[in-house]
């Protein structure tokens, strides 16, 4: 019976109704196990058993006007002494080392208030420092088509951009603005990296499916799911975090509903999720909205080495690289 359920989930496109039904399953028992197994089978076949490690560098530490109630960098959190901007040359050198140490795609992340021209120049510096063919991804505030084209000219191949869960309610940014940026990314020919995030215990299954479906009309090569970390000092920390079993369930449904072609990611790195559709995790460096330390690699962030170990332990082969000790 379990095998039959699993096989039926792999056939054809998943409907909204079916996705909701799967998210309603109790997080134990044969149907739940069949769901996780079906997503794992999809990903191991589609990604040919290959895991992916991305490397992200956070560039600035300052009170951000984005007003996200889950973020350590939001002005209301009061956690920053900034502004602090990471040095461009040192950033480019770190990006180069990460790209040569197993980081397949390099992400540069900023707050919503990072100076635009400065970001373009740091992208150009990083582009020169990483091997040709390495994907370079902007994770920054909202922008229009003209700026999306400039990101591409400076050396970006893609952008991580999302509508956060309860955007405009738990954040100070209107949903419409986020959508316009997604359209600019698509129209500029940048690869879009999407994620359903940051998932907390209060989010309904309907809200989760809505976010998964929002992006089905966009060309998305890399999809992901992310649980909200209860960062001390943030308003939403009081709601707590979802358990690993629930994140795995969401990961499996997102995998089967969105069927990403290049990779399926999970944050935080999670062993069960890497057996439930996910094949991609991050090594994280510098400032991070899910950390209160200025250099997340000294606290919560995974190193590339640790990410590689976890992927291999869950049966994914990784692009080999030397160990990066930054
Ligand atoms: S999540 Fe991003 S936009 Fe929101 S407050 Fe944090 S840094 Fe700013």
PDB file of C-alpha atoms and ligand atoms in Angstrom, residues 60 62-76 80 109-113 139-142 164 167 170-173 178 197 287-290, ligand 1:
ATOM      1  CA  UNK A  60      26.223  44.688   5.824  1.00  0.00           C
ATOM      2  CA  UNK A  62      22.886  48.054   9.992  1.00  0.00           C
ATOM      3  CA  UNK A  63      19.323  48.710  11.198  1.00  0.00           C
ATOM      4  CA  UNK A  64      17.217  47.713   8.174  1.00  0.00           C
ATOM      5  CA  UNK A  65      14.039  49.544   7.143  1.00  0.00           C
ATOM      6  CA  UNK A  66      12.481  46.279   5.892  1.00  0.00           C
ATOM      7  CA  UNK A  67      10.801  45.877   9.254  1.00  0.00           C
ATOM      8  CA  UNK A  68      10.643  42.069   9.150  1.00  0.00           C
ATOM      9  CA  UNK A  69       9.524  40.794  12.532  1.00  0.00           C
ATOM     10  CA  UNK A  70      11.658  37.651  12.289  1.00  0.00           C
ATOM     11  CA  UNK A  71      14.968  39.311  11.386  1.00  0.00           C
ATOM     12  CA  UNK A  72      17.905  40.227  13.616  1.00  0.00           C
ATOM     13  CA  UNK A  73      18.740  43.106  11.256  1.00  0.00           C
ATOM     14  CA  UNK A  74      15.350  44.831  11.421  1.00  0.00           C
ATOM     15  CA  UNK A  75      15.704  48.244  13.029  1.00  0.00           C
ATOM     16  CA  UNK A  76      13.126  47.306  15.696  1.00  0.00           C
ATOM     17  CA  UNK A  80      23.035  46.300  15.294  1.00  0.00           C
ATOM     18  CA  UNK A 109      23.284  39.124   0.620  1.00  0.00           C
ATOM     19  CA  UNK A 110      22.473  42.645   1.841  1.00  0.00           C
ATOM     20  CA  UNK A 111      19.868  44.465   3.891  1.00  0.00           C
ATOM     21  CA  UNK A 112      17.239  46.455   1.979  1.00  0.00           C
ATOM     22  CA  UNK A 113      19.272  49.635   2.592  1.00  0.00           C
ATOM     23  CA  UNK A 139      20.049  38.546  -2.499  1.00  0.00           C
ATOM     24  CA  UNK A 140      19.143  42.170  -1.920  1.00  0.00           C
ATOM     25  CA  UNK A 141      16.244  44.627  -1.529  1.00  0.00           C
ATOM     26  CA  UNK A 142      13.599  45.329  -4.159  1.00  0.00           C
ATOM     27  CA  UNK A 164       7.770  36.222   2.499  1.00  0.00           C
ATOM     28  CA  UNK A 167       4.495  39.881   3.483  1.00  0.00           C
ATOM     29  CA  UNK A 170       4.941  40.680   9.359  1.00  0.00           C
ATOM     30  CA  UNK A 171       7.128  42.956   7.215  1.00  0.00           C
ATOM     31  CA  UNK A 172       6.955  46.639   6.239  1.00  0.00           C
ATOM     32  CA  UNK A 173       7.233  45.836   2.538  1.00  0.00           C
ATOM     33  CA  UNK A 178       8.050  42.079  -4.080  1.00  0.00           C
ATOM     34  CA  UNK A 197       9.833  31.207   4.101  1.00  0.00           C
ATOM     35  CA  UNK A 287      26.101  38.899   8.531  1.00  0.00           C
ATOM     36  CA  UNK A 288      22.903  36.865   8.604  1.00  0.00           C
ATOM     37  CA  UNK A 289      19.280  37.754   9.460  1.00  0.00           C
ATOM     38  CA  UNK A 290      18.966  34.493  11.407  1.00  0.00           C
TER      39      UNK A 290
HETATM   40  S1  LIG B   1      14.786  40.226   6.247  1.00  0.00           S
HETATM   41 FE1  LIG B   1      15.946  41.584   4.869  1.00  0.00          FE
HETATM   42  S2  LIG B   1      14.511  43.263   4.392  1.00  0.00           S
HETATM   43 FE2  LIG B   1      13.700  42.240   6.215  1.00  0.00          FE
HETATM   44  S3  LIG B   1      14.527  43.437   7.942  1.00  0.00           S
HETATM   45 FE3  LIG B   1      15.921  41.710   7.556  1.00  0.00          FE
HETATM   46  S4  LIG B   1      17.497  42.508   6.204  1.00  0.00           S
HETATM   47 FE4  LIG B   1      15.767  43.937   6.139  1.00  0.00          FE
END
